[in-house]
Short mmCIF file of C-alpha atoms in Angstrom, two decimals:
data_model
loop_
_atom_site.label_atom_id
_atom_site.label_comp_id
_atom_site.label_asym_id
_atom_site.label_seq_id
_atom_site.Cartn_x
_atom_site.Cartn_y
_atom_site.Cartn_z
CA THR N 1 84.62 24.51 31.57
CA GLU N 2 84.36 22.80 34.97
CA SER N 3 86.80 20.12 33.83
CA GLY N 4 89.52 22.73 33.28
CA VAL N 5 90.16 21.42 29.76
CA TYR N 6 90.04 24.95 28.32
CA ALA N 7 92.95 25.91 30.54
CA VAL N 8 94.89 22.85 29.36
CA TYR N 9 94.23 23.52 25.68
CA GLY N 10 94.91 27.23 26.13
CA GLY N 11 98.53 26.47 27.03
CA MET N 12 99.13 24.28 23.97
CA PRO N 13 100.65 25.55 20.69
CA GLU N 14 97.41 24.92 18.75
CA GLY N 15 95.22 25.54 21.77
CA GLU N 16 93.06 28.28 20.26
CA GLN N 17 92.17 26.10 17.29
CA ILE N 18 91.46 23.11 19.53
CA ILE N 19 89.18 25.17 21.77
CA GLY N 20 87.41 26.50 18.68
CA ASN N 21 86.84 22.93 17.44
CA VAL N 22 85.47 21.87 20.84
CA GLU N 23 83.08 24.82 20.89
CA LYS N 24 82.01 24.05 17.33
CA LEU N 25 81.23 20.45 18.33
CA ILE N 26 79.25 21.73 21.31
CA GLY N 27 77.31 23.99 18.94
CA ILE N 28 76.52 21.05 16.64
CA VAL N 29 75.26 18.99 19.58
CA ARG N 30 73.11 21.89 20.80
CA ASP N 31 71.59 22.30 17.34
CA LEU N 32 70.69 18.60 17.30
CA GLN N 33 69.26 18.89 20.80
CA GLU N 34 67.13 21.89 19.84
CA GLY N 35 65.89 19.84 16.87
CA GLY N 36 64.45 17.28 19.28
CA SER N 37 67.27 14.70 19.40
CA GLY N 38 68.09 13.02 22.70
CA PRO N 39 71.56 12.00 23.94
CA GLY N 40 71.35 8.53 22.40
CA GLU N 41 70.23 9.88 19.04
CA ILE N 42 72.98 12.50 19.06
CA VAL N 43 75.61 9.84 19.76
CA ARG N 44 74.29 7.69 16.94
CA GLU N 45 74.23 10.66 14.55
CA LEU N 46 77.89 11.41 15.33
CA GLU N 47 78.78 7.73 14.93
CA ILE N 48 77.12 7.63 11.52
CA CYS N 49 79.17 10.67 10.48
CA ILE N 50 82.35 8.99 11.74
CA GLU N 51 81.57 5.73 9.94
CA GLY N 52 80.78 7.58 6.73
CA GLU N 53 84.05 9.52 7.08
CA GLU N 54 82.20 12.82 6.68
CA ARG N 55 84.74 15.56 7.24
CA GLU N 56 83.66 18.71 9.04
CA GLY N 57 85.82 21.78 8.56
CA GLU N 58 87.74 23.12 11.52
CA ALA N 59 86.31 25.99 13.49
CA GLN N 60 87.26 29.46 12.31
CA PRO N 61 89.10 31.15 15.20
CA ASP N 62 88.31 34.76 16.01
CA ILE N 63 91.32 36.12 14.16
CA ALA N 64 89.58 39.38 13.31
CA SER N 65 89.87 40.57 16.92
CA SER N 66 93.21 38.96 17.78
CA ASP N 67 96.38 41.04 18.24
CA ALA N 68 98.32 39.36 15.46
CA VAL N 69 99.02 39.39 11.74
CA ALA N 70 96.74 36.91 9.98
CA VAL N 71 97.93 35.42 6.68
CA MET N 72 95.09 33.87 4.71
CA THR N 73 93.63 33.35 1.27
CA VAL N 74 90.99 35.69 -0.08
CA HIS N 75 88.46 32.84 0.11
CA ALA N 76 89.14 32.45 3.84
CA SER N 77 88.69 36.18 4.44
CA LYS N 78 85.09 36.29 3.23
CA GLY N 79 82.83 37.81 5.86
CA LEU N 80 85.77 39.14 7.92
CA GLU N 81 87.01 42.71 8.39
CA PHE N 82 90.38 44.02 9.60
CA PRO N 83 91.76 47.48 10.45
CA VAL N 84 94.65 47.07 8.00
CA VAL N 85 94.71 44.78 4.96
CA VAL N 86 97.73 44.13 2.72
CA VAL N 87 97.07 42.47 -0.65
CA PRO N 88 100.36 41.29 -2.25
CA ASP N 89 101.36 39.87 -5.65
CA LEU N 90 98.90 41.91 -7.70
CA SER N 91 101.22 41.62 -10.70
CA GLU N 92 100.95 37.84 -10.79
CA LEU N 93 99.91 36.56 -14.20
CA PRO N 94 96.95 34.18 -14.41
CA ARG N 95 97.84 30.57 -15.03
CA PRO N 96 97.42 29.57 -18.68
CA GLU N 97 94.77 27.01 -19.59
CA ALA N 98 96.85 23.97 -20.53
CA SER N 99 94.20 21.24 -20.39
CA THR N 100 94.35 18.67 -23.18
CA ILE N 101 90.81 17.47 -22.48
CA ILE N 102 87.80 19.35 -21.12
CA ILE N 103 84.35 17.89 -20.46
CA GLU N 104 81.42 20.23 -19.89
CA GLU N 105 77.67 19.86 -19.44
CA GLY N 106 75.62 19.20 -22.54
CA MET N 107 77.86 16.34 -23.74
CA ARG N 108 80.56 18.80 -24.82
CA LEU N 109 83.96 17.11 -25.08
CA GLY N 110 87.06 18.95 -26.22
CA VAL N 111 90.39 17.18 -26.75
CA ARG N 112 93.81 17.79 -28.28
CA ILE N 113 94.53 15.34 -31.10
CA ALA N 114 97.15 14.75 -33.79
CA ASP N 115 96.60 16.74 -37.01
CA PRO N 116 97.39 14.63 -40.12
CA GLY N 117 97.55 17.80 -42.22
CA ASN N 118 100.35 19.26 -40.08
CA ASP N 119 102.80 16.36 -39.70
CA HIS N 120 100.57 14.91 -36.95
CA GLU N 121 101.35 17.76 -34.58
CA ARG N 122 98.90 17.82 -31.68
CA ARG N 123 96.40 20.67 -31.86
CA ASP N 124 93.19 21.68 -30.12
CA THR N 125 89.91 20.64 -31.66
CA PRO N 126 87.46 23.50 -32.28
CA ILE N 127 85.34 22.40 -29.32
CA LEU N 128 88.40 22.43 -27.03
CA SER N 129 89.26 25.96 -28.22
CA VAL N 130 85.72 27.11 -27.41
CA LEU N 131 85.77 25.44 -24.00
CA LYS N 132 89.15 27.02 -23.19
CA ALA N 133 87.79 30.44 -24.13
CA GLU N 134 84.79 29.89 -21.85
CA ALA N 135 87.10 28.73 -19.05
CA ARG N 136 89.19 31.91 -19.43
CA GLU N 137 86.05 34.04 -19.18
CA LYS N 138 84.93 32.21 -16.03
CA ASP N 139 88.40 32.51 -14.51
CA GLU N 140 88.50 36.23 -15.32
CA ALA N 141 85.12 36.78 -13.66
CA GLU N 142 86.22 34.81 -10.59
CA ARG N 143 89.46 36.81 -10.33
CA LYS N 144 87.46 40.03 -10.39
CA ARG N 145 85.09 38.76 -7.70
CA LEU N 146 87.98 37.74 -5.44
CA PHE N 147 89.75 41.05 -6.05
CA TYR N 148 86.60 42.87 -4.94
CA VAL N 149 86.43 40.69 -1.80
CA ALA N 150 90.08 41.46 -0.99
CA LEU N 151 89.61 45.22 -1.42
CA THR N 152 86.54 45.33 0.83
CA ARG N 153 88.11 43.55 3.85
CA ALA N 154 89.87 46.72 5.11
CA ARG N 155 88.22 48.95 7.70
CA ASP N 156 90.86 51.74 7.94
CA HIS N 157 93.83 51.14 5.64
CA LEU N 158 94.26 49.14 2.44
CA VAL N 159 97.75 48.45 1.04
CA LEU N 160 98.01 47.09 -2.52
CA CYS N 161 101.40 45.73 -3.65
CA GLY N 162 102.50 45.07 -7.20
CA VAL N 163 104.63 46.17 -10.16
CA MET N 164 103.10 48.92 -12.25
CA PRO N 165 102.94 48.29 -16.02
CA ASP N 166 105.17 50.32 -18.33
CA ASP N 167 102.14 51.62 -20.20
CA VAL N 168 98.59 52.11 -18.98
CA PRO N 169 96.29 49.56 -20.68
CA GLU N 170 93.72 51.18 -22.95
CA SER N 171 90.85 48.97 -21.73
CA ILE N 172 90.00 46.33 -19.15
CA ALA N 173 90.04 43.71 -21.89
CA ALA N 174 93.71 44.51 -22.52
CA CYS N 175 94.64 43.99 -18.85
CA ARG N 176 96.45 40.83 -17.80
CA THR N 177 97.15 41.45 -14.10
CA ARG N 178 95.38 43.10 -11.19
CA THR N 179 97.82 46.02 -11.26
CA ASP N 180 96.84 46.46 -14.90
CA TRP N 181 93.22 46.80 -13.72
CA LEU N 182 94.25 49.46 -11.19
CA ALA N 183 96.37 51.34 -13.71
CA CYS N 184 93.55 51.31 -16.26
CA CYS N 185 90.75 52.31 -13.86
CA LEU N 186 92.77 54.98 -12.00
CA ASP N 187 94.82 56.13 -15.01
CA LEU N 188 98.08 55.52 -13.15
CA SER N 189 100.50 56.86 -15.72
CA GLY N 190 104.14 57.54 -14.92
CA ASP N 191 103.43 61.21 -14.30
CA VAL N 192 100.62 60.41 -11.86
CA CYS N 193 102.78 57.90 -9.96
CA ALA N 194 105.56 60.49 -9.72
CA THR N 195 103.25 62.82 -7.78
CA GLY N 196 102.82 60.16 -5.11
CA ARG N 197 99.06 60.33 -5.01
CA VAL N 198 95.86 60.15 -7.00
CA LEU N 199 92.61 61.97 -6.18
CA LEU N 200 89.22 60.40 -6.82
CA PRO N 201 85.96 62.34 -6.55
CA GLY N 202 83.90 61.45 -3.46
CA GLU N 203 80.48 62.30 -2.05
CA ASP N 204 81.77 64.78 0.57
CA ARG N 205 85.41 65.25 -0.34
CA PRO N 206 87.94 63.74 -2.76
CA LEU N 207 89.44 60.37 -1.89
CA GLU N 208 93.22 60.54 -1.80
CA ILE N 209 95.14 57.36 -2.60
CA GLY N 210 98.83 57.41 -1.82
CA ILE N 211 101.30 55.87 -4.25
CA CYS N 212 104.71 54.67 -3.10
CA THR N 213 107.17 53.68 -5.82
CA ALA N 214 110.09 53.23 -3.38
CA PRO N 215 108.98 50.83 -0.62
CA ASP N 216 112.45 50.93 1.01
CA ALA N 217 111.81 54.56 1.91
CA ILE N 218 108.82 53.65 4.11
CA PRO N 219 109.84 54.05 7.77
CA ALA N 220 109.51 50.78 9.65
CA GLU N 221 110.01 49.96 13.30
CA ILE N 222 111.31 46.55 14.30
CA ARG N 223 109.78 45.28 17.50
CA THR N 224 110.74 42.26 19.56
CA ALA N 225 108.96 40.78 22.52
CA ALA N 226 111.34 40.59 25.47
CA PRO N 227 110.84 37.77 28.01
CA VAL N 228 109.09 38.76 31.20
CA LEU N 229 111.16 38.08 34.32
CA LEU N 230 109.27 36.57 37.22
CA THR N 231 110.19 37.62 40.75
CA ILE N 232 110.25 34.88 43.35
CA PRO N 233 108.54 35.88 46.61
CA GLY N 234 110.72 35.75 49.70
CA ASP N 235 108.18 33.99 51.97
CA LEU N 236 108.07 30.64 50.21
CA ARG N 237 106.57 27.84 52.28
CA PRO N 238 106.95 24.12 51.68
CA VAL N 239 103.84 22.25 50.60
CA ALA N 240 102.55 19.93 53.29
CA GLU N 241 102.58 16.22 52.59
CA PRO N 242 99.13 15.10 51.41
CA SER N 243 97.26 12.96 53.88
CA LEU N 244 96.53 9.50 52.50
CA PRO N 245 93.16 7.84 53.07
CA PRO N 246 93.06 4.88 55.43
CA GLU N 247 93.84 1.57 53.80
CA ALA N 248 90.66 -0.01 52.47
CA PRO N 249 89.75 -3.49 53.65
CA ARG N 250 90.30 -6.08 50.95
CA GLU N 251 89.98 -9.79 50.54
CA GLU N 252 93.24 -11.69 50.69
CA GLY N 253 94.32 -12.95 47.25
CA ARG N 254 91.41 -11.40 45.32
CA VAL N 255 92.16 -9.73 41.98
CA TYR N 256 89.90 -6.71 41.42
CA SER N 257 88.61 -6.04 37.90
CA VAL N 258 88.75 -2.46 36.67
CA SER N 259 85.43 -3.02 34.87
CA GLU N 260 83.89 -4.24 38.11
CA ILE N 261 85.08 -1.08 39.90
CA GLY N 262 83.64 1.04 37.10
CA ARG N 263 80.27 -0.67 37.36
CA TYR N 264 80.25 -0.12 41.13
CA VAL N 265 81.08 3.59 40.78
CA ARG N 266 78.53 4.16 38.00
CA GLY N 267 75.70 2.46 39.83
CA ALA N 268 73.01 0.14 38.53
CA ASP N 269 71.05 2.72 36.50
CA GLU N 270 74.08 4.08 34.66
CA ASP N 271 75.39 0.56 34.06
CA ALA N 272 72.05 -0.47 32.54
CA ARG N 273 72.11 2.58 30.26
CA ILE N 274 75.62 1.78 29.02
CA ARG N 275 74.65 -1.86 28.49
CA GLY N 276 71.71 -0.68 26.39
CA LEU N 277 74.01 1.46 24.23
CA ILE N 278 76.37 -1.49 23.80
CA ILE N 279 73.55 -3.82 22.73
CA HIS N 280 72.30 -1.25 20.23
CA GLU N 281 75.77 -0.96 18.66
CA VAL N 282 76.20 -4.74 18.50
CA PHE N 283 72.79 -5.02 16.82
CA ARG N 284 74.11 -2.64 14.17
CA GLY N 285 76.54 -5.41 13.21
CA ARG N 286 79.63 -4.26 15.06
CA ASP N 287 82.12 -6.55 16.74
CA PRO N 288 81.11 -6.91 20.42
CA ALA N 289 84.68 -6.86 21.73
CA ALA N 290 85.45 -3.68 19.76
CA VAL N 291 82.28 -2.02 21.06
CA LEU N 292 83.18 -2.87 24.65
CA ARG N 293 86.68 -1.47 24.21
CA ARG N 294 85.18 1.83 23.09
CA TYR N 295 83.37 2.02 26.42
CA GLY N 296 86.50 1.06 28.35
CA ILE N 297 85.11 -2.36 29.32
CA ASP N 298 87.18 -5.54 29.25
CA ASP N 299 84.58 -8.22 29.87
CA ALA N 300 84.72 -11.36 27.73
CA ARG N 301 81.50 -12.66 29.28
CA LEU N 302 79.55 -9.55 28.27
CA ALA N 303 81.04 -9.75 24.76
CA ARG N 304 79.87 -13.36 24.40
CA GLU N 305 76.44 -12.48 25.78
CA SER N 306 76.03 -9.57 23.36
CA ALA N 307 77.06 -11.74 20.41
CA ARG N 308 74.61 -14.46 21.50
CA LEU N 309 71.72 -11.99 21.74
CA TYR N 310 72.43 -10.66 18.26
CA GLU N 311 72.74 -14.14 16.74
CA GLU N 312 69.43 -15.07 18.35
CA PHE N 313 67.82 -11.98 16.82
CA LEU N 314 69.22 -12.72 13.34
CA GLY N 315 68.02 -16.31 13.58
CA SER N 316 64.45 -15.35 14.46
CA PRO N 317 61.69 -16.09 11.90
CA MET N 318 60.93 -12.36 11.69
CA VAL N 319 64.43 -11.50 10.43
CA GLN N 320 65.27 -14.68 8.53
CA GLY N 321 64.67 -14.33 4.80
CA ALA N 322 64.17 -10.55 4.85
CA GLU N 323 64.57 -9.09 1.37
CA SER N 324 65.60 -5.64 2.62
CA ASP N 325 67.25 -4.86 5.94
CA HIS N 326 68.10 -1.30 7.01
CA ARG N 327 69.67 -0.28 10.33
CA GLU N 328 69.68 3.08 12.13
CA VAL N 329 67.37 4.80 9.64
CA PRO N 330 67.37 8.57 10.30
CA PHE N 331 64.11 10.46 9.94
CA ARG N 332 62.59 13.89 10.34
CA ALA N 333 58.80 14.06 10.21
CA GLU N 334 56.10 16.62 10.91
CA ILE N 335 53.10 15.15 12.75
CA GLY N 336 50.24 17.29 13.94
CA GLY N 337 52.28 20.44 13.38
CA VAL N 338 55.12 19.11 15.54
CA ILE N 339 58.51 18.18 14.06
CA PHE N 340 60.05 14.92 15.27
CA ALA N 341 63.55 13.65 14.50
CA GLY N 342 65.36 10.47 15.45
CA PHE N 343 66.54 7.04 14.30
CA ILE N 344 64.61 3.85 13.62
CA ASP N 345 66.60 0.88 14.97
CA ARG N 346 65.67 -1.48 12.13
CA LEU N 347 63.43 -1.44 9.10
CA LEU N 348 63.11 -4.66 7.11
CA GLN N 349 60.89 -6.02 4.35
CA ARG N 350 59.50 -9.54 4.45
CA PRO N 351 59.28 -11.70 1.30
CA ASP N 352 55.54 -10.93 1.05
CA GLY N 353 56.34 -7.21 0.76
CA THR N 354 55.35 -6.30 4.33
CA TRP N 355 57.56 -3.70 6.00
CA ILE N 356 58.42 -4.30 9.66
CA LEU N 357 59.68 -1.56 11.98
CA ILE N 358 61.69 -2.91 14.93
CA ASP N 359 62.74 -1.01 18.03
CA TYR N 360 65.13 -2.73 20.47
CA LYS N 361 64.39 -2.73 24.18
CA THR N 362 67.18 -3.86 26.47
CA GLY N 363 67.04 -4.89 30.09
CA ARG N 364 65.37 -7.76 31.85
CA VAL N 365 61.59 -7.88 31.59
CA ASP N 366 58.97 -10.36 32.75
CA GLU N 367 56.47 -11.83 30.31
CA ARG N 368 53.64 -10.51 32.48
CA ASP N 369 54.96 -6.95 32.07
CA LEU N 370 54.92 -6.96 28.26
CA PRO N 371 51.44 -5.36 27.85
CA ALA N 372 52.46 -2.52 30.17
CA LYS N 373 55.71 -2.07 28.22
CA VAL N 374 53.75 -1.85 24.97
CA ARG N 375 51.53 0.88 26.43
CA GLU N 376 54.60 2.69 27.77
CA HIS N 377 56.32 2.80 24.39
CA ALA N 378 53.19 3.33 22.26
CA PRO N 379 53.80 7.10 21.71
CA GLN N 380 57.36 6.50 20.55
CA MET N 381 56.31 3.67 18.23
CA ALA N 382 53.47 5.77 16.80
CA VAL N 383 55.95 8.45 15.77
CA TYR N 384 58.32 5.84 14.31
CA ARG N 385 55.50 4.19 12.37
CA ARG N 386 54.22 7.47 10.93
CA ALA N 387 57.77 8.48 9.92
CA ALA N 388 58.46 5.09 8.31
CA GLU N 389 55.18 5.19 6.39
CA GLY N 390 56.11 8.64 5.13
CA ILE N 391 59.47 7.31 3.92
CA LEU N 392 58.10 4.14 2.31
CA GLY N 393 54.74 5.47 1.13
CA GLY N 394 52.80 2.50 2.51
CA PRO N 395 51.67 0.73 5.69
CA VAL N 396 54.26 -0.42 8.21
CA ARG N 397 53.94 -2.88 11.11
CA ALA N 398 55.69 -1.77 14.30
CA CYS N 399 57.26 -4.23 16.73
CA LEU N 400 59.19 -4.02 19.96
CA TYR N 401 62.02 -6.53 20.34
CA PHE N 402 63.01 -7.32 23.91
CA THR N 403 66.61 -8.41 23.53
CA ASP N 404 67.05 -10.23 26.85
CA ILE N 405 64.12 -12.61 26.29
CA GLY N 406 64.21 -12.68 22.49
CA ARG N 407 60.54 -11.69 22.07
CA PHE N 408 58.84 -9.66 19.34
CA VAL N 409 55.70 -7.83 20.44
CA GLU N 410 53.65 -5.99 17.83
CA VAL N 411 52.37 -2.55 18.81
CA PRO N 412 48.74 -1.95 17.71
CA ALA N 413 48.27 0.76 15.09
CA ASP N 414 45.87 2.94 17.09
CA ASP N 415 48.05 5.98 16.48
CA GLU N 416 45.39 8.72 16.53
CA GLU N 417 44.52 8.23 20.19
CA VAL N 418 48.19 7.98 21.04
CA PHE N 419 48.99 11.17 19.11
CA ASP N 420 46.33 13.12 20.97
CA ALA N 421 47.92 12.15 24.28
CA LEU N 422 51.41 12.74 22.88
CA LEU N 423 50.60 16.26 21.69
CA GLN N 424 49.16 17.08 25.10
CA VAL N 425 52.43 15.99 26.69
CA ILE N 426 54.42 18.09 24.20
CA GLY N 427 52.27 21.09 24.99
CA GLY N 428 53.34 20.82 28.61
CA LEU N 429 57.07 20.70 27.84
#
């Protein structure tokens, strides 16, 4: 809201829908956050959905409380309620079942084939006739369910529109349209319709349903929205010229890179975080230049460096010859009564059957600092290892891979002590 984007979208033709979609996305992110996912994991989850082309339905705007006429299908109205509901086309006939082939569960296959005994005219096989009859029964039940949904959306007034049958059907089985159902259930004969109403017994008092056979006689008021004229105040004042900042000192002849300016504004910590995200995406097998463009960075040197780091990783003895190689493996595991969720950077199987869990660590690190780094990341690796073992059903070796120096460091499997400390930390959150 601080960005003012709601105000921008609110003035657009589809602004309400756009704002609803933004709020729905925020809700999805909050649900992931409440499930224990951090910013990086949330970004990766959304990227996986984008790569897999998973389509999420648009947000449902709050049309029930809006001052407008909403036109929608009965399916879309489920769960909603309106003061006035109009259900049209109740005399529409159901579509005939014209399928020439139907396949159902239980290896049931019905087709239409040529009949040699009838001049090779195409006719339904017995199985197809049975399947069509079943389909008609299912369609009839679904039409009744949807009709019930439509009738129960109204809070104050319900208007049903259709053409009454010439004769009242004797039974529900003889009905073909929804108006036939109404005529049969309410006994809407010509004499009843001529009275203009039908009375149904109720708990406290009879329920009166009005019947209008001449819609043109219904009084209607046509309303138009007139434009609102704005009055211009008489004490208009000119806007003062904005004061420009003093000219910044610059080196003569130097060409300034936009990426360099961005790195300066972001600062070292933020730049290191973005570089870590870039390296993680490149290690997923993406094109370095394309990844950099997504972050608004045009830096050929960084693209070459990222590609070199990934090639060095793929050429390492640990990765070479792997029989199975999985990237960004999602998990959700319960450990010690606590639910953890996240992504394992890489999970690969060596030719001897050993499974290796790899977690990338970006940033420059000294060889002398590696033991301290292992202790620092031990809780995280313990959770990853336990989750991977739950997925694979066997032991897993966990390794940290420091991308800038190309080093694998195995994390000892003393998880119990680590978990005790980890659960104490969680208890303090």
